[in-house]
Tab-separated table of C-alpha atoms in Angstrom:
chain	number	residue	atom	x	y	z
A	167	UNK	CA	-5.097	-4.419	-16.380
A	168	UNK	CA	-5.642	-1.953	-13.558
A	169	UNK	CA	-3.177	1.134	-13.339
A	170	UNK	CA	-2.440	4.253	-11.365
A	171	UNK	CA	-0.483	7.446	-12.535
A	172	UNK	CA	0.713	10.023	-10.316
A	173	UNK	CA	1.858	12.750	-12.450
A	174	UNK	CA	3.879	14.707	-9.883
A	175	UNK	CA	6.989	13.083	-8.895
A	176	UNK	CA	7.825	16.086	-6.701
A	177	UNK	CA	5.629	18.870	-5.388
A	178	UNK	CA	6.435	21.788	-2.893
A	179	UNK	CA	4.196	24.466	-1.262
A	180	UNK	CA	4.140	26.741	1.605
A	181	UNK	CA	2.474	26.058	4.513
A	182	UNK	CA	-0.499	27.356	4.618
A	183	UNK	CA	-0.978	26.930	0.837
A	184	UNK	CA	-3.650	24.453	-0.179
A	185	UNK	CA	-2.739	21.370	-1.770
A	186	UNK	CA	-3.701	19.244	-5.134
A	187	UNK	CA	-2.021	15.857	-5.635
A	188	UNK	CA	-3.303	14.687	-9.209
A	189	UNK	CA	-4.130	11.013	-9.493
A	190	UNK	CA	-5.617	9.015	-12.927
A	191	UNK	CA	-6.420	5.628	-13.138
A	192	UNK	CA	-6.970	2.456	-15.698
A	193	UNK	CA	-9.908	0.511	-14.941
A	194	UNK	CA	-12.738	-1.081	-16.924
A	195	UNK	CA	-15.384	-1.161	-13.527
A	196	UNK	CA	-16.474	1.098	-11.117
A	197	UNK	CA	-12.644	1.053	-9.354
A	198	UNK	CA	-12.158	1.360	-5.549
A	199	UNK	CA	-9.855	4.340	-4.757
A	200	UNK	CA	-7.425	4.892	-2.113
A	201	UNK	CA	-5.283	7.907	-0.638
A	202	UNK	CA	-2.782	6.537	1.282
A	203	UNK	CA	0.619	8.453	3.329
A	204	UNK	CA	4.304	7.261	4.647
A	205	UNK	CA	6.540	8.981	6.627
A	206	UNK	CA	10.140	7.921	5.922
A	207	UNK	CA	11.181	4.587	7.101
A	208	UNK	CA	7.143	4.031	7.607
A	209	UNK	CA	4.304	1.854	6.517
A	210	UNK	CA	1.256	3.175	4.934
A	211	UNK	CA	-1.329	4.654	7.026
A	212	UNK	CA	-4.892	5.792	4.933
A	213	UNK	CA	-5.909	8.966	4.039
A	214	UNK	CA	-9.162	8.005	2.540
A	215	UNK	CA	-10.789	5.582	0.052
A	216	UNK	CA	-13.505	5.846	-2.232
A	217	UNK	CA	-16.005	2.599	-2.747
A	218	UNK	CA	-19.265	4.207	-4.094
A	219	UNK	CA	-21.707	7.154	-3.427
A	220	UNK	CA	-21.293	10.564	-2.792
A	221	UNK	CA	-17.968	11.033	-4.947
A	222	UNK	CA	-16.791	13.815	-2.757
A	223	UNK	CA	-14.928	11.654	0.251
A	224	UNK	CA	-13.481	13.099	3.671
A	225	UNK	CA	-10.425	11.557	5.033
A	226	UNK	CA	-8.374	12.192	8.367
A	227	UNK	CA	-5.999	15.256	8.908
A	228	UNK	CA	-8.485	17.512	7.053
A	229	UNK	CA	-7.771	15.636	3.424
A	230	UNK	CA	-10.611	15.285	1.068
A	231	UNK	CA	-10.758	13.894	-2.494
A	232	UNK	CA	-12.976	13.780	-5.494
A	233	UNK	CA	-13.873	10.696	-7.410
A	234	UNK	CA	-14.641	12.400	-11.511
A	235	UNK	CA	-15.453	8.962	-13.417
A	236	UNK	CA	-15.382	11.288	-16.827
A	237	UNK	CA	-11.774	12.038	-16.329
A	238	UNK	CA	-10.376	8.686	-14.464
A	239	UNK	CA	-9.422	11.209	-11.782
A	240	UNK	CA	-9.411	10.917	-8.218
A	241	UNK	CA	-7.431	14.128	-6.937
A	242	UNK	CA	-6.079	14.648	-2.933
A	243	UNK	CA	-6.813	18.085	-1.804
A	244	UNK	CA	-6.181	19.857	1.309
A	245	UNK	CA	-7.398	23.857	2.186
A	246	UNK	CA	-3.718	24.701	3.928
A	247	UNK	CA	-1.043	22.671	4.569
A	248	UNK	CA	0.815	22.277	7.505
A	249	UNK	CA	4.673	21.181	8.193
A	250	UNK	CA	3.894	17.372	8.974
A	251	UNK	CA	1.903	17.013	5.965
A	252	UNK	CA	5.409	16.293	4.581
A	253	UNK	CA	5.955	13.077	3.138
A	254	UNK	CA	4.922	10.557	0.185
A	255	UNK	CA	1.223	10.269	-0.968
A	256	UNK	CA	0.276	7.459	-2.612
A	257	UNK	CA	-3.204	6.782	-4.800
A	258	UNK	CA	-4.084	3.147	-5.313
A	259	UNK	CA	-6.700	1.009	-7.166
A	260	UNK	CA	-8.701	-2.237	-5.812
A	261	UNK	CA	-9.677	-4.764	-7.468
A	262	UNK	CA	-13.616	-5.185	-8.187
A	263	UNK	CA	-15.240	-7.111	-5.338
A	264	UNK	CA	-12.248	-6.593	-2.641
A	265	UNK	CA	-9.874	-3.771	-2.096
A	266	UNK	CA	-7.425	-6.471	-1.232
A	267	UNK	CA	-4.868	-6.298	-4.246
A	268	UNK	CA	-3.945	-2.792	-4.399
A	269	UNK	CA	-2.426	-1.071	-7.605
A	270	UNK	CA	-0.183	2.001	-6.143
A	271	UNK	CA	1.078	4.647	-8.033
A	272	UNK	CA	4.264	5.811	-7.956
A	273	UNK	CA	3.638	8.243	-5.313
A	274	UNK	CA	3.715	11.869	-4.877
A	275	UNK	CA	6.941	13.560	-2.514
A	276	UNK	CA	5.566	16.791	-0.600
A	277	UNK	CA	7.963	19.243	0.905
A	278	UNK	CA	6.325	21.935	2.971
A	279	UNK	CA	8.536	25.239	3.136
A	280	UNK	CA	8.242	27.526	6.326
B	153	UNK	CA	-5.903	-2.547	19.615
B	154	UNK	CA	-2.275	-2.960	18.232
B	155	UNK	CA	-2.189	-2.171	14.504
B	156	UNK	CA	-0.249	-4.662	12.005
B	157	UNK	CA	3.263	-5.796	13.245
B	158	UNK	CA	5.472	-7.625	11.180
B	159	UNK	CA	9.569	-8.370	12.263
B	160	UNK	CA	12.081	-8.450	12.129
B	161	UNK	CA	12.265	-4.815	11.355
B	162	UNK	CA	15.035	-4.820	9.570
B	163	UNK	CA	17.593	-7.864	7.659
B	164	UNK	CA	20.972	-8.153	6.453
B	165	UNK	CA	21.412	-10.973	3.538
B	166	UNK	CA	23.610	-12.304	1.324
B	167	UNK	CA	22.828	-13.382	-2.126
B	168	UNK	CA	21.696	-16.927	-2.181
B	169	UNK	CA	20.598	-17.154	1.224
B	170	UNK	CA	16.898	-17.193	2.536
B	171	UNK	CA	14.309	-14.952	4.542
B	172	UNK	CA	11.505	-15.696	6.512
B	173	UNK	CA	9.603	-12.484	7.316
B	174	UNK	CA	6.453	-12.329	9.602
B	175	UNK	CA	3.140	-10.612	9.932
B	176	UNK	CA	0.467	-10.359	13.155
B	177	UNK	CA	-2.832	-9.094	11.521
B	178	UNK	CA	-5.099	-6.761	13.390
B	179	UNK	CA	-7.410	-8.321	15.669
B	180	UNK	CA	-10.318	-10.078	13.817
B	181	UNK	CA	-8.969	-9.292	10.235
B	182	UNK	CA	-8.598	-12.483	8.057
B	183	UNK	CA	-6.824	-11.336	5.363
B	184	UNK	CA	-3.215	-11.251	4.628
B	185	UNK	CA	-1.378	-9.057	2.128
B	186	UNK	CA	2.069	-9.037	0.863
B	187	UNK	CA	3.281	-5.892	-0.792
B	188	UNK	CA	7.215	-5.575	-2.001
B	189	UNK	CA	8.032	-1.669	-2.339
B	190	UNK	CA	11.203	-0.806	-3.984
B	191	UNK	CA	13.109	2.804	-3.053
B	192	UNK	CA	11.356	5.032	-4.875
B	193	UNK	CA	8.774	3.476	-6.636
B	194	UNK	CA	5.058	2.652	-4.925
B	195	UNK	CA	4.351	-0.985	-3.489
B	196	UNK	CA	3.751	-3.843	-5.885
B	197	UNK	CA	1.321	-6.709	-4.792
B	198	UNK	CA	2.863	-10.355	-4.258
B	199	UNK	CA	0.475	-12.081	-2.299
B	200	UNK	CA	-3.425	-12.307	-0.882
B	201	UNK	CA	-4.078	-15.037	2.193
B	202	UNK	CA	-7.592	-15.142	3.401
B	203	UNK	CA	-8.900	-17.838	5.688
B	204	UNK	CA	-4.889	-19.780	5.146
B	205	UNK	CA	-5.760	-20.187	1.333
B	206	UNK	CA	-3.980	-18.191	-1.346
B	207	UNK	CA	-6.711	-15.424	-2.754
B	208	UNK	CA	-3.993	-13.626	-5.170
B	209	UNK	CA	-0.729	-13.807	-6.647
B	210	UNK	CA	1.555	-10.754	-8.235
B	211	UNK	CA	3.958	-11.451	-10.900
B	212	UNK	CA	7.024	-12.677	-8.823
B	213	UNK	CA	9.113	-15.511	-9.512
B	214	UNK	CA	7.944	-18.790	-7.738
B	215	UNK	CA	11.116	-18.090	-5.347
B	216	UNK	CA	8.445	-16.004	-3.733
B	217	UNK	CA	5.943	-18.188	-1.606
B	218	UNK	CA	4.037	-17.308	1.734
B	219	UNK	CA	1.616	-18.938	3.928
B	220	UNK	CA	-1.006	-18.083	6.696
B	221	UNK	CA	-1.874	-19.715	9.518
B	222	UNK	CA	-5.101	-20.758	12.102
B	223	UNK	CA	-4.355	-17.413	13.978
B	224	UNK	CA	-4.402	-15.387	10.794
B	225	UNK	CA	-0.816	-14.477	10.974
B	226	UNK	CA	1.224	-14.787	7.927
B	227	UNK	CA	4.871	-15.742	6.938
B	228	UNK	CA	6.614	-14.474	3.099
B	229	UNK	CA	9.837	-16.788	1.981
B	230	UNK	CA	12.214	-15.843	-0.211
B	231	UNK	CA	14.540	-18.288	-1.706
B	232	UNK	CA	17.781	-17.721	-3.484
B	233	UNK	CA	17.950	-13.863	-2.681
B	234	UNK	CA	19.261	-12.028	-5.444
B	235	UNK	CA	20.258	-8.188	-5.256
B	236	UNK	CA	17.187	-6.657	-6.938
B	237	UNK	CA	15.009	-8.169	-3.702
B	238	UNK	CA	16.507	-4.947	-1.359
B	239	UNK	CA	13.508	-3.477	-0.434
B	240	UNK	CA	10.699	-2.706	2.178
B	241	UNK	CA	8.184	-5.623	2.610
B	242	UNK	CA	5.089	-4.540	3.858
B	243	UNK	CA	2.475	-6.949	5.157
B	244	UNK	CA	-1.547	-5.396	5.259
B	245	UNK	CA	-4.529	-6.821	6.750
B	246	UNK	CA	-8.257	-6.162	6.516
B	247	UNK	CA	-11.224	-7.405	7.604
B	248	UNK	CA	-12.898	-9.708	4.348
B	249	UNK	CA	-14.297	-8.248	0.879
B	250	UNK	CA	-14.377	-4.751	0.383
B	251	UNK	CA	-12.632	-3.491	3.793
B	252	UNK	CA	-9.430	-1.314	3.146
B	253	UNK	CA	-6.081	-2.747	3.838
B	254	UNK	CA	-4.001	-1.492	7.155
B	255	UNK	CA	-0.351	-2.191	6.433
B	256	UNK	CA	2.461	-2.396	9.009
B	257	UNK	CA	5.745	-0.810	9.033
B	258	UNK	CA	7.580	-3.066	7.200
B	259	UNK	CA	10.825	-5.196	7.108
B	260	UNK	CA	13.808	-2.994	5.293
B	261	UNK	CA	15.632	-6.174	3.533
B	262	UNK	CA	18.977	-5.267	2.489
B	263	UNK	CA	20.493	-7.948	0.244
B	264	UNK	CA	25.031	-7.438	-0.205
């Protein structure tokens, strides 16, 4: 069965600092990967997602991840963070053939100090 | 174009009661997801509706059972509410195959 690990429960940087949220998953196929982010008391809005191609994928607010198949890694990265980067990151799994039933991690908590 | 809204936003229950919780899809997306995320932890798939027929099922007790209709939209039952179903339902819609999900903001289900 598919899984997702998100080794950081907890992570804090300065803003400014540049950002790496780790993420490995469990899958026997070529997976479909997914950065996704909630605010408190949110839903989940996405990041980015990774389907196939060029394994180096942009997102939206200047996030970017890379897909390494050799190391069941796909790891969030930012150059410098800013204040309302704040908030839970979660990296998910599809299922082969249709991203519709995601397998989440158990997300990532980032606090941004001044 | 309005994203995903589900309601009520947020429900007081007792144990043994039932919930009805609702889901408008984005505009042209067929498919339905159910996702049950418990404080703290990430969401955890219950159900897939595409074009009103059941596409995928998570491991939840058959007091768990949803259903979509012509317009797309989707309704999640809960029967016999028990303490350990507190948590933030979230609802997700995408196009067909391969298309991400876009997920609402949730219903915050508080059972006492």
């Amino acid at each position: 069965a598919q899984s997702v690990t998100q080794p950081d429960i907890h992570i804090t940087v300065s803003e400014g600092a540049s950002l790496e949220l780790r993420c490995n998953y469990s899958y026997g196929a070529t997976p479909y990967l997914f950065w996704y982010v909630q605010s408190p008391g949110q839903g989940l809005q996405l990041l980015l997602k990774y389907f196939s191609g060029d394994t180096l994928v942009q997102g939206i607010k200047g996030f970017e991840a890379e897909f390494k198949r050799s190391q069941s890694s796909f790891n969030l990265r930012k150059p410098s963070v800013h204040c309302s980067d704040a908030a839970e990151y979660f990296c998910a799994v599809g299922e082969e053939g249709g991203g519709n039933k995601l397998t989440f991690g158990t997300g990532t908590q980032l606090k941004v100090e001044l | 174009d309005a994203g995903v809204t589900q309601s009520p936003t947020h429900l007081i229950k007792t144990r043994g009661q039932q919930v009805t919780l609702r889901c408008s899809p984005i505009s042209g997306h067929k498919s339905v997801s159910w996702y049950q995320q418990v404080l703290g932890q990430g969401p955890q798939f219950i159900f897939q509706y595409y074009e009103k027929e059941e596409r995928g099922r998570g491991n939840f007790p058959d007091r768990f059972s949803a259903r979509q209709f012509p317009n797309y939209s989707s309704e999640l039952n809960v029967n016999a509410l028990l303490l350990g179903d507190s948590a933030l339902y979230l609802c997700a819609s995408s196009q067909e195959g391969n298309q991400p999900q876009h997920f609402g903001d949730g219903t915050r289900l508080s059972i006492l």
